[in-house]
Short mmCIF file of C-alpha atoms in Angstrom, two decimals:
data_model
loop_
_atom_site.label_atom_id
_atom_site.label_comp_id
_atom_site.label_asym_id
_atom_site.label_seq_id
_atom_site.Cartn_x
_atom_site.Cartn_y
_atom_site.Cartn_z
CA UNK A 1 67.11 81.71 131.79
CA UNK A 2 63.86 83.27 132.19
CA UNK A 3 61.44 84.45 129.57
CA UNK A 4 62.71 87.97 129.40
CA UNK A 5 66.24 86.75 128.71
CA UNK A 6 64.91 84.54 125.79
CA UNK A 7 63.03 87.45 124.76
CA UNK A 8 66.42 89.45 124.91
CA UNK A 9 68.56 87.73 122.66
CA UNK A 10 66.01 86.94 119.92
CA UNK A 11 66.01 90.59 119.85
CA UNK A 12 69.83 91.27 119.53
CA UNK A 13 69.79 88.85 117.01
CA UNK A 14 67.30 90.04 115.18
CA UNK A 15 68.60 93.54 115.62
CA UNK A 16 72.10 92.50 113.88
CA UNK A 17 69.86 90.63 111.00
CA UNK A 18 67.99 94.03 110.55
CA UNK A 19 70.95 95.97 110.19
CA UNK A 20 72.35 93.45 107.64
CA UNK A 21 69.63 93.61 105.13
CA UNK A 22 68.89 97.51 105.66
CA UNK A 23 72.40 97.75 104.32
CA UNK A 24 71.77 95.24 101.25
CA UNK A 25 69.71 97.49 99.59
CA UNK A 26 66.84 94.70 99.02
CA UNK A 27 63.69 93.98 99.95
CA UNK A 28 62.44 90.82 102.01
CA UNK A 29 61.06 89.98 98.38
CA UNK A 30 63.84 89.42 97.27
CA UNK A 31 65.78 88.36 100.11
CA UNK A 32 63.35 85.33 99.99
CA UNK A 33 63.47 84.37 96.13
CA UNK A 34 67.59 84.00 96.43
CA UNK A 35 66.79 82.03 100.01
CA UNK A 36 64.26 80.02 98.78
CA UNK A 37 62.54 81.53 101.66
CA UNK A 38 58.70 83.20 102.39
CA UNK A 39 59.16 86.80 102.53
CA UNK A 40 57.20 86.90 106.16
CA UNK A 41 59.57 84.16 107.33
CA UNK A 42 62.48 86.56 106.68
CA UNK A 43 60.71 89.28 107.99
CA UNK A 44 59.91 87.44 110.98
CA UNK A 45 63.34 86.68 111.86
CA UNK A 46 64.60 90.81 111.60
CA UNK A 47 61.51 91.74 113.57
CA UNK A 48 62.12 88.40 116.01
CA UNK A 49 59.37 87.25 116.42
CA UNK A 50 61.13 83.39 115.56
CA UNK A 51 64.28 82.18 115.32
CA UNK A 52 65.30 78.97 113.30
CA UNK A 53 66.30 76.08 114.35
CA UNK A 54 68.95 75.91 111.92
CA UNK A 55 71.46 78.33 111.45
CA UNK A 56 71.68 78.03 107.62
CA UNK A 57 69.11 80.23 106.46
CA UNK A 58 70.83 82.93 108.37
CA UNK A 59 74.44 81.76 107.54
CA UNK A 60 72.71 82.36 103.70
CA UNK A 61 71.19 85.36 104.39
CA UNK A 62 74.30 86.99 106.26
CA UNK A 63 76.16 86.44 102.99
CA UNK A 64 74.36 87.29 100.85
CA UNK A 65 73.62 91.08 103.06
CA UNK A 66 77.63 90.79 102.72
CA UNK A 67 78.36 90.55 105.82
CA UNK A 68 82.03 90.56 106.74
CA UNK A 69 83.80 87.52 108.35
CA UNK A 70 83.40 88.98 111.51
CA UNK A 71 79.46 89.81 111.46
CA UNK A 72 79.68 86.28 110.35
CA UNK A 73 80.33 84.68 113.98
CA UNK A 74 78.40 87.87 115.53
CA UNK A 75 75.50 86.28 113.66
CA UNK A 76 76.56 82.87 114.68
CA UNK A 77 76.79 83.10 118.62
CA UNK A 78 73.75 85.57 118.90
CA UNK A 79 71.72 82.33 116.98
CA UNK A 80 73.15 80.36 119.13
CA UNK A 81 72.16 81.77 122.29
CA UNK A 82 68.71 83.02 121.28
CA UNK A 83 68.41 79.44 120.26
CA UNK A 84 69.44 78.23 123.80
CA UNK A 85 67.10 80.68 125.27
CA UNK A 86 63.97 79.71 122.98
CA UNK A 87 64.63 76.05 123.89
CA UNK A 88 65.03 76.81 127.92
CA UNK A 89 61.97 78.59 127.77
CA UNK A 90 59.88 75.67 125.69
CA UNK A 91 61.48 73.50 128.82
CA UNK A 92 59.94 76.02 131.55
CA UNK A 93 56.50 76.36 130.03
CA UNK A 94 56.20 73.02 128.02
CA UNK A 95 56.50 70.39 130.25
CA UNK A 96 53.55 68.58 129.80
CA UNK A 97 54.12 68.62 125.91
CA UNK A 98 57.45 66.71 127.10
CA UNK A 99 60.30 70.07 126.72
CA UNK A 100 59.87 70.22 122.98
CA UNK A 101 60.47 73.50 120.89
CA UNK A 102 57.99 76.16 121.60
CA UNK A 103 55.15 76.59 118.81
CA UNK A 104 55.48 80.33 118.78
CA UNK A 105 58.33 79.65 116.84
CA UNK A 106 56.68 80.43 113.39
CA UNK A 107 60.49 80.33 111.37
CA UNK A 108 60.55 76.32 111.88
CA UNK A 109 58.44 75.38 109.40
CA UNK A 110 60.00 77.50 106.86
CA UNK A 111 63.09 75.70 107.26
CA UNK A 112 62.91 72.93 105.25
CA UNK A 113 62.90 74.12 101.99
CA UNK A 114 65.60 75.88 102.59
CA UNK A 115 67.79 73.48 104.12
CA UNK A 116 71.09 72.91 101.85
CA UNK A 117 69.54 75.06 99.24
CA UNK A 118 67.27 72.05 97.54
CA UNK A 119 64.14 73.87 98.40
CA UNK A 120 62.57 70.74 95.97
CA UNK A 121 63.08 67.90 98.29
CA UNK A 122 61.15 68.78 101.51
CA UNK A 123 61.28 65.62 102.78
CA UNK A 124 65.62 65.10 103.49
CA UNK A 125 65.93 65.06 106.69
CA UNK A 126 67.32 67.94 108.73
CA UNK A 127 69.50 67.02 111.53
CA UNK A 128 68.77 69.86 114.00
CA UNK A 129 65.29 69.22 113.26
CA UNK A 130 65.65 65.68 114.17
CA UNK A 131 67.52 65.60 116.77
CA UNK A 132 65.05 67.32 119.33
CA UNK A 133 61.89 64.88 118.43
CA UNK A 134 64.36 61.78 119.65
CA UNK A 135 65.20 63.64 123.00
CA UNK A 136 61.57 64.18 123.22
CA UNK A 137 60.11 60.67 122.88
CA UNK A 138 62.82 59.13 125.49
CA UNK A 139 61.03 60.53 128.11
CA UNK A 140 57.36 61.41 127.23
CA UNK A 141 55.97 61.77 131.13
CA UNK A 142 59.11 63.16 132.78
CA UNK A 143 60.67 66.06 131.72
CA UNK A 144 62.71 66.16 134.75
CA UNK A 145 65.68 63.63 135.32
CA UNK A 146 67.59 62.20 132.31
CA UNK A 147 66.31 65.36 129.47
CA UNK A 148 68.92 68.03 129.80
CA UNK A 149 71.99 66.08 129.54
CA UNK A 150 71.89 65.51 125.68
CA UNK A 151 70.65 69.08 125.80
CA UNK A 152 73.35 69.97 127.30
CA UNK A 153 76.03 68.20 125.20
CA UNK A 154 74.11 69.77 122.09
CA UNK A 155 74.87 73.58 123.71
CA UNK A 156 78.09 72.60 124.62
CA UNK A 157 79.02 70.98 121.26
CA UNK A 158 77.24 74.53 119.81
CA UNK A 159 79.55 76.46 122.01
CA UNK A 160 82.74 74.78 120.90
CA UNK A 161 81.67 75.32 117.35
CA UNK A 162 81.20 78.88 117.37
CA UNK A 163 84.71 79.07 119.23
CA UNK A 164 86.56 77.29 116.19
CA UNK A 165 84.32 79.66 113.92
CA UNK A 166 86.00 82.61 115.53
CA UNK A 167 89.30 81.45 115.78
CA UNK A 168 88.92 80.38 112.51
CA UNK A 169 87.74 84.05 111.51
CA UNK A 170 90.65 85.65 113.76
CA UNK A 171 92.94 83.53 111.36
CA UNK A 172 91.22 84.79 108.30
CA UNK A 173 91.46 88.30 109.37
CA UNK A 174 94.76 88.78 110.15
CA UNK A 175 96.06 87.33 107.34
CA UNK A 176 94.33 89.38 105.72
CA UNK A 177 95.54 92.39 107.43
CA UNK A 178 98.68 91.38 107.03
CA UNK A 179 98.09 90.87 103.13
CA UNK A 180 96.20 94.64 103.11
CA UNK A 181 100.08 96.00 104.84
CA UNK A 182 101.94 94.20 102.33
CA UNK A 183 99.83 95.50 99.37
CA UNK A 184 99.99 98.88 100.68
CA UNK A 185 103.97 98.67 100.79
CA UNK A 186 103.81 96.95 97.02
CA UNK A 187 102.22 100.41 96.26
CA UNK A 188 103.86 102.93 97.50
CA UNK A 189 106.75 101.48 96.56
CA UNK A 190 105.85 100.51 92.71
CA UNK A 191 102.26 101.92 92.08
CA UNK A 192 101.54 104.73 93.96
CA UNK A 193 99.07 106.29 91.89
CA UNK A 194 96.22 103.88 93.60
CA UNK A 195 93.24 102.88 91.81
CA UNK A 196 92.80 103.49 87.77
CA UNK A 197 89.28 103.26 86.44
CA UNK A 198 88.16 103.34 83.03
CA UNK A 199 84.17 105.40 82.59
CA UNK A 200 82.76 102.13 82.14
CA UNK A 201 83.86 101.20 85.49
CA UNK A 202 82.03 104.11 87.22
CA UNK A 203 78.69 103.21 86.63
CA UNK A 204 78.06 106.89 84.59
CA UNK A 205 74.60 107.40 83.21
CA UNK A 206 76.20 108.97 79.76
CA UNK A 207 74.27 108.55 77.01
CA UNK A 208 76.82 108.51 74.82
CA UNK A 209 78.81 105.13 74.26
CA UNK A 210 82.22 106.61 76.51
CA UNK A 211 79.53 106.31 79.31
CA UNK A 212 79.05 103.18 81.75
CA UNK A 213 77.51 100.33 80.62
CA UNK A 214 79.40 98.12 83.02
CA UNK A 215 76.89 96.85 85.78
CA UNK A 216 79.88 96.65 88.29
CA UNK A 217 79.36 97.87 91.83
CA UNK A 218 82.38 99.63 91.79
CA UNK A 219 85.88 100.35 90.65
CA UNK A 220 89.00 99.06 91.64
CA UNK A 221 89.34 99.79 95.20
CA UNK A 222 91.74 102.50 96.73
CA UNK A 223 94.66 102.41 99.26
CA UNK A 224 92.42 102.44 102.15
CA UNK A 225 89.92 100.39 101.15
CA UNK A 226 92.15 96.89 101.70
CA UNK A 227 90.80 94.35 103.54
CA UNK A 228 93.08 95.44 106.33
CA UNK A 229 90.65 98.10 106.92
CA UNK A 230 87.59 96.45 107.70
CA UNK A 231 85.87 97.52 110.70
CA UNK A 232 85.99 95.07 113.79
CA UNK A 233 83.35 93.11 115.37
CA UNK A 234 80.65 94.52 116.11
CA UNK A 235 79.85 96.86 119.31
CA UNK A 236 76.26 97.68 120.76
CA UNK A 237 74.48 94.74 119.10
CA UNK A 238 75.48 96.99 115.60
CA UNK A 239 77.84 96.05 113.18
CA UNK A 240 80.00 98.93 112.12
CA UNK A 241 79.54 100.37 108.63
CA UNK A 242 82.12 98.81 105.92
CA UNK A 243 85.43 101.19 104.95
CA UNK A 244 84.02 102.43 101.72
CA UNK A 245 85.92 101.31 99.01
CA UNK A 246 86.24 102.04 95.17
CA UNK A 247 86.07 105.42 93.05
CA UNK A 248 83.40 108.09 95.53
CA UNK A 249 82.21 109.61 92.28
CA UNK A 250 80.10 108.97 88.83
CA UNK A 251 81.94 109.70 85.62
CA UNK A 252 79.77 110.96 82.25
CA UNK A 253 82.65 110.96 79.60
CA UNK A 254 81.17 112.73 75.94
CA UNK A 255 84.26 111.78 74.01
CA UNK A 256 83.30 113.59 70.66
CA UNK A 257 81.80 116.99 72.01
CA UNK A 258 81.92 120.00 69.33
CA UNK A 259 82.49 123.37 69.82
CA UNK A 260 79.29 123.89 67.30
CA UNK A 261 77.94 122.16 64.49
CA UNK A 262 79.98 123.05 61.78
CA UNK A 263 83.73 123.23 63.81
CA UNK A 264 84.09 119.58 63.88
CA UNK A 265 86.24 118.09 61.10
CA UNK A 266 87.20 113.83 61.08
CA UNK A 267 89.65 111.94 58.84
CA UNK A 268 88.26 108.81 57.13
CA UNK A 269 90.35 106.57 55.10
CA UNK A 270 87.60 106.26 52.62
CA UNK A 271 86.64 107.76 49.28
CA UNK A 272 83.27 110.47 49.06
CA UNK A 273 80.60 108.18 47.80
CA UNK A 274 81.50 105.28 50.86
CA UNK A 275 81.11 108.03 53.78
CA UNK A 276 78.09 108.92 55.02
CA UNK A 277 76.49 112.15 55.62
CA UNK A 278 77.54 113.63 58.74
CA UNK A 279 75.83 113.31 62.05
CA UNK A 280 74.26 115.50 64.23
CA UNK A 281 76.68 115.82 67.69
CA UNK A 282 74.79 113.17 69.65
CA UNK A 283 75.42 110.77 66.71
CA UNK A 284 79.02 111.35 66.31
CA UNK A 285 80.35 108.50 68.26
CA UNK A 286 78.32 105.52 66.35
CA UNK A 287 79.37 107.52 62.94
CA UNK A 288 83.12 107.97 64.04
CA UNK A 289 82.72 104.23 64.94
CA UNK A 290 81.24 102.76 61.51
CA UNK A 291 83.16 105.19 59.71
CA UNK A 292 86.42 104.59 61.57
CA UNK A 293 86.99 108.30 61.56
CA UNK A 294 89.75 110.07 63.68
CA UNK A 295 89.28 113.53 65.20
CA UNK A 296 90.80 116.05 62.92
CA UNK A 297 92.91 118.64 64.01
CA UNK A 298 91.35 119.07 67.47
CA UNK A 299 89.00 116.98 69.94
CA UNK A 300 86.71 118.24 72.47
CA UNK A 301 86.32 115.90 75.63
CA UNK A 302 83.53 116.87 78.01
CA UNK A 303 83.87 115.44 81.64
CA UNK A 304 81.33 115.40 84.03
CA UNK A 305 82.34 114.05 87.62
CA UNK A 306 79.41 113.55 90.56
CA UNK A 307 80.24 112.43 93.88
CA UNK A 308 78.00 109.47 95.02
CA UNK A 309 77.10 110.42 98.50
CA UNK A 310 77.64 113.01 101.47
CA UNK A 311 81.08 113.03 101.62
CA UNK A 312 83.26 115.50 99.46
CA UNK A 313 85.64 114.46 96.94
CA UNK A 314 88.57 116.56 96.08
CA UNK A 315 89.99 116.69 92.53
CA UNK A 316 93.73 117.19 92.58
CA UNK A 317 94.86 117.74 89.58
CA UNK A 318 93.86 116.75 85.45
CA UNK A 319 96.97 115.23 83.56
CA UNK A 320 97.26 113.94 80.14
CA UNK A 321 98.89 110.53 79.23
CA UNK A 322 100.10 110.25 75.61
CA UNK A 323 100.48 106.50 74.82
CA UNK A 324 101.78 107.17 71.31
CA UNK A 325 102.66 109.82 68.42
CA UNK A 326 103.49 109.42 64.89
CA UNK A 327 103.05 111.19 61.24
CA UNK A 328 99.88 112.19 60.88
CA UNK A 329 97.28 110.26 58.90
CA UNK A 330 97.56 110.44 55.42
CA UNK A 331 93.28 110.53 55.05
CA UNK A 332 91.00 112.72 53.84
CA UNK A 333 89.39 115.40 55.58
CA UNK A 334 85.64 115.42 56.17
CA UNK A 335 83.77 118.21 57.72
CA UNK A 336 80.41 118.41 59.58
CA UNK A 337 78.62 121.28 58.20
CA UNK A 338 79.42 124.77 56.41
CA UNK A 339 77.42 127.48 56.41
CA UNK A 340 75.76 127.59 59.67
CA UNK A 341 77.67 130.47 60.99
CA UNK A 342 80.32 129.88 64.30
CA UNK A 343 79.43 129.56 67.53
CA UNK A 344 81.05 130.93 70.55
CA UNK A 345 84.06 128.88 71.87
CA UNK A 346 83.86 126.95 75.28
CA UNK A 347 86.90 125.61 76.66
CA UNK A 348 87.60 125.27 80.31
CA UNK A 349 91.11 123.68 79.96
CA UNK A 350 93.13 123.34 76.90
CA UNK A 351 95.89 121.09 75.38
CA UNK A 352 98.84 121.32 73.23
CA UNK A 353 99.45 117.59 72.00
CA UNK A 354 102.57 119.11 69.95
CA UNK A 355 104.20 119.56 73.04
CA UNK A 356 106.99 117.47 74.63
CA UNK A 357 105.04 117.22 77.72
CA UNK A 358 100.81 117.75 77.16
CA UNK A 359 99.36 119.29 79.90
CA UNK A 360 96.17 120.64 80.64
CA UNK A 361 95.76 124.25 81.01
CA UNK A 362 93.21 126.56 82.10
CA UNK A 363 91.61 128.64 79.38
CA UNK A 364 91.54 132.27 80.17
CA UNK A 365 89.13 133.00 82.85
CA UNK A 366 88.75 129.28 84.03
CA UNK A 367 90.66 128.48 87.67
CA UNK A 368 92.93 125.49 87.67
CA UNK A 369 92.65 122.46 89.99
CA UNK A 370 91.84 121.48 92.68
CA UNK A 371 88.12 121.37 93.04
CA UNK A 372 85.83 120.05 95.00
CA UNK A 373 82.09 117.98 94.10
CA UNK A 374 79.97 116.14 95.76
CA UNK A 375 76.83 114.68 94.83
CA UNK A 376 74.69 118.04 95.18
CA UNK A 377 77.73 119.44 93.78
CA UNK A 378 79.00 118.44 89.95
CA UNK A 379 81.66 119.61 88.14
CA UNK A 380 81.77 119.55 84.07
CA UNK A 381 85.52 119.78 82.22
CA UNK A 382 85.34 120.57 78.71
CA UNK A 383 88.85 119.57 77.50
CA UNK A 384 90.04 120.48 74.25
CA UNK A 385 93.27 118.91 72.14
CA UNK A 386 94.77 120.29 69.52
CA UNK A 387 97.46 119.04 67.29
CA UNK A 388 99.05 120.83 63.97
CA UNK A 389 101.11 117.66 62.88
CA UNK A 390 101.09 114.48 64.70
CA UNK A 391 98.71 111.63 65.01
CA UNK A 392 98.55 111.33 68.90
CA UNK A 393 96.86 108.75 70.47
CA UNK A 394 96.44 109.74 74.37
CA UNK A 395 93.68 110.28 77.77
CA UNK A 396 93.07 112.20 80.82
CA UNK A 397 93.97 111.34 84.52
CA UNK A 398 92.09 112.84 87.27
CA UNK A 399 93.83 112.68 90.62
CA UNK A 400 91.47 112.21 93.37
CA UNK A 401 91.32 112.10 97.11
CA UNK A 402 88.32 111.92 99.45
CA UNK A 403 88.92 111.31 103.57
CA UNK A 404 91.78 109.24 104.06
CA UNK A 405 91.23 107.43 100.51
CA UNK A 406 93.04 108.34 97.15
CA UNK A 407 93.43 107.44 93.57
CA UNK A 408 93.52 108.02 89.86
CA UNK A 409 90.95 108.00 87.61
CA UNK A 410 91.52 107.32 83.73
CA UNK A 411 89.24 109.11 81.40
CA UNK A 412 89.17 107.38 77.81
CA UNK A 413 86.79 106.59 75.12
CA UNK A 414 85.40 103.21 76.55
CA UNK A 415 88.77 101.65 77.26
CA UNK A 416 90.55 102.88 74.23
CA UNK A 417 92.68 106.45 74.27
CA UNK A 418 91.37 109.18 72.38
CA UNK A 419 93.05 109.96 68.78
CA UNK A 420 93.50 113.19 67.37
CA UNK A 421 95.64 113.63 63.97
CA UNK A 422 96.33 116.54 61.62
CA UNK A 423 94.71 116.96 58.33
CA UNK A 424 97.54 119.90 56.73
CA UNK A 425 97.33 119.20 53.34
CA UNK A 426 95.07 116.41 53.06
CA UNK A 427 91.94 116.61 50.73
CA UNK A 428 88.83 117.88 52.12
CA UNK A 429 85.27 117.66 51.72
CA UNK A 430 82.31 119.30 52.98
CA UNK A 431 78.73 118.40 53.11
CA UNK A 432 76.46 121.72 52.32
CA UNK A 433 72.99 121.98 54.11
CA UNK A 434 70.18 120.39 51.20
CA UNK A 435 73.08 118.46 49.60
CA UNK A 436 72.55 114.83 49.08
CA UNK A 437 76.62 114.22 48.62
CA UNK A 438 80.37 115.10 49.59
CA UNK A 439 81.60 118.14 47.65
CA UNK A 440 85.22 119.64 47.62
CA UNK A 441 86.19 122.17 50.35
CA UNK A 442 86.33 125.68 49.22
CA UNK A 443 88.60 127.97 51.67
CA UNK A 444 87.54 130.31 52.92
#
C-alpha cells in the first residue's frame, strides 16, 4: 500500500470523524475536556493529519458525537485500515529506524492520558502501544525476513475483531427493528395518539412558570422516530443524518393570561386580611401559586407554538381533555382591579366547560384548524374557558403531524391541568386603585 493509499484512508476516516462532531453541536474545546484530550489532538484527527494508535479515543469520541451503532463499526474498520496503512508506510520509508510507527503521527502521544479514561496515571501501560516497540527490538538491523508475520497476525486478529463488531451490531439492530415493529403495532392498536408532551418537555423559552424549565433534548419520541428507523450504514464516506425524533416545535404556555387588568377574578379559600394585593398579569402565576387561588369564572390560556427548524409542522386539530368536574368551590371571590375601564376582548378559540363534551371553537372571525408554523412562522392561540357552575379541572391537546411523523401534544400548567370554578353567589372583594386593603364588591 503506497503512500497515497495511506494518505487515503486517514482521510475517509477523518472525514466520518468530522461529520460526527459537526453534528454534536460542540467545539473541539469541549470535545477534549470530556476526552481528557488536547483540543489540537482532536482536531488533528478530523483534519487527519494523525491517527491513533488506539482506537479508544475515537470509540469515546464516536459516542459521545452519538453516533449510532452502525457509525460505530464505520468508525471502527476505517481506524483500522488507516491504521494498517500508516504502519505499511512507516515499514516503506522507515527501515533504517527498524519499521517502527511513523513520527508524523502527532495523535500518539496524546494517547496516554486518555487511555481507559484515567488521564492521571500516564504511566499504565497501553497494549497497542507496547506491542509495536517489542516487534521492533527483535530485529533492529533487518527489517526484512521475520518482521511482518506478527504484523500480520496483529491485522488479521484486527480484522476478525471488527467482523464480530459488526455482526455483533447487525444483531443489535435488528432486534431493534424488530422491537421498533412491535412498538408500532402496541400503538396503533392501544395508543394511537403517539407522543404526549407536557410544556416543560419542549424546551419553551416562557417566562412564565407553564414554560420549560426542563433541560431535556427532547420529548417523547413519535411513531417514526423508533429505533427501527435509523438510517443504515453509512454511504460515500458520510453517515446519513439521524430520523429526527421527538416534538418538531417549541411550546410558550402563559397559563393565567387576562383579557385586561381588571377582567380577571380568582377564588381563594382565605379570609381579606391573609390575601395579598393583587398582581400585575406577569405576576399572576407566583400569586395564584402562594395564594392557592383558582381561576374564577373563566381562564385565558395563551399558546404559542414555533417549529424548530426548516421543515413545516402541521397542527391538526386543538381538543380539550376534562380530567374532572364537581360543585363549584365554595371560596370567596377576589378580583384584580376596578375602575380601570374594559379593554377590548381577544379570543381566538373559545370553550364551554358546562358542556357534556368541551370543545374548542373558533371565535367569530378566527379560522379553525389546521394550521401550519414553522420556525419563521409562529402561531399564538389565545384559549378562553368559561364555566357558570362547575369546578372543572381540565387541558388542551394539540394534534400534530410533520413528514411522515405524528403526535399529541398536552398543554397544561407545568404538569398539572388547569382549574377553572364558578364564583355565583360567593362573597366578593375588590381591591380599588390607592387602597391599601380588600373591600366588598359593589355591583355594578
Amino acid at each position: 500500500m503506497g503512500t497515497a493509499d495511506s494518505t487515503g484512508e486517514a482521510e475517509r476516516l477523518a472525514a466520518l470523524l468530522s461529520t460526527l462532531k459537526e453534528r454534536s453541536g460542540l467545539s473541539y474545546g469541549a470535545l477534549g475536556k470530556r476526552l481528557h484530550l488536547s483540543a489540537s489532538t482532536l482536531h488533528r484527527y478530523c483534519n487527519g493529519d494523525a491517527v491513533p494508535a488506539d482506537f479508544a479515543p475515537l470509540n469515546r469520541f464516536a459516542r459521545l458525537c452519538r453516533a449510532t451503532p452502525e457509525e460505530l463499526v464505520e468508525v471502527h474498520r476505517r481506524w483500522i485500515l488507516a491504521d494498517a496503512a500508516r504502519e505499511q508506510r512507516g515499514k516503506g520509508a522507515g527501515g533504517a529506524a527498524g519499521g517502527a510507527a511513523p513520527a508524523a503521527d502527532p495523535g500518539t502521544p496524546a494517547d496516554p492520558p486518555d487511555a481507559d479514561d484515567t488521564p492521571k496515571s500516564p504511566e499504565t501501560p497501553d497494549t497497542s502501544e507496547t506491542e509495536e516497540p517489542q516487534d521492533t527490538a527483535e530485529t533492529p538491523d533487518s527489517p526484512s525476513a521475520p518482521r511482518p508475520r506478527p504484523r500480520r497476525r496483529l491485522i488479521l486478529a484486527a480484522t476478525a475483531g471488527v467482523i464480530a463488531v459488526a455482526a455483533t451490531a447487525a444483531l443489535l439492530v435488528g432486534r431493534l427493528v424488530d422491537d421498533g415493529a412491535g412498538a408500532g403495532a402496541g400503538q396503533a392498536a392501544g395508543a394511537a395518539r403517539g407522543p404526549v408532551a407536557s410544556p416543560e418537555a419542549a424546551e419553551s423559552p416562557s417566562p412564565s412558570p407553564s414554560g420549560s424549565a426542563s433541560g431535556k433534548p427532547s420529548a417523547s419520541p413519535s411513531p417514526s422516530g423508533t429505533p427501527g428507523a435509523s438510517p443504515g450504514s453509512p454511504a460515500d464516506g458520510k453517515p446519513a443524518a439521524p430520523a429526527p425524533t421527538g416534538v418538531p416545535f417549541h411550546a410558550s404556555v402563559r397559563a393565567h393570561a387576562w383579557e385586561n387588568q381588571c377582567s380577571q377574578r380568582y377564588l381563594v379559600d382565605r379570609e381579606p386580611d391573609a390575601v395579598r394585593p393583587p398582581p400585575v398579569e406577569q405576576d399572576a402565576p407566583a400569586w395564584v401559586a402562594a395564594m392557592g387561588a383558582v381561576s374564577a369564572d373563566e381562564q385565558v390560556v395563551e399558546v404559542t407554538l414555533q417549529g424548530k427548524g426548516s421543515e413545516t409542522v402541521v397542527l391538526q386539530a386543538l381538543h380539550v381533555r376534562v380530567v374532572r368536574t364537581g360543585e363549584p368551590l365554595p371560596w370567596t371571590d377576589y378580583g384584580t382591579g376596578v375602575g380601570c375601564g374594559g379593554g377590548v376582548a381577544l379570543r381566538t378559540f373559545d370553550v364551554d366547560l358546562d358542556q357534556g363534551s368541551p370543545a374548542a371553537r373558533a371565535a367569530e372571525g378566527q379560522r379553525p384548524f389546521p394550521y401550519k408554523i414553522s420556525e419563521s412562522d409562529p402561531e399564538m392561540f389565545r384559549v378562553t374557558a368559561h364555566t357558570g357552575g362547575r369546578d372543572v379541572s381540565w387541558y388542551l391537546e394539540v394534534e400534530w403531524s410533520s413528514g411522515e411523523r405524528q403526535g399529541v401534544f398536552r398543554v397544561d400548567d407545568r404538569g398539572r391541568p388547569f382549574r377553572t370554578s364558578a364564583s355565583a353567589g360567593r362573597p366578593a372583594y375588590d381591591y380599588p386603585p390607592g387602597a391599601s386593603e380588600w373591600s366588598e364588591h359593589q355591583p355594578g
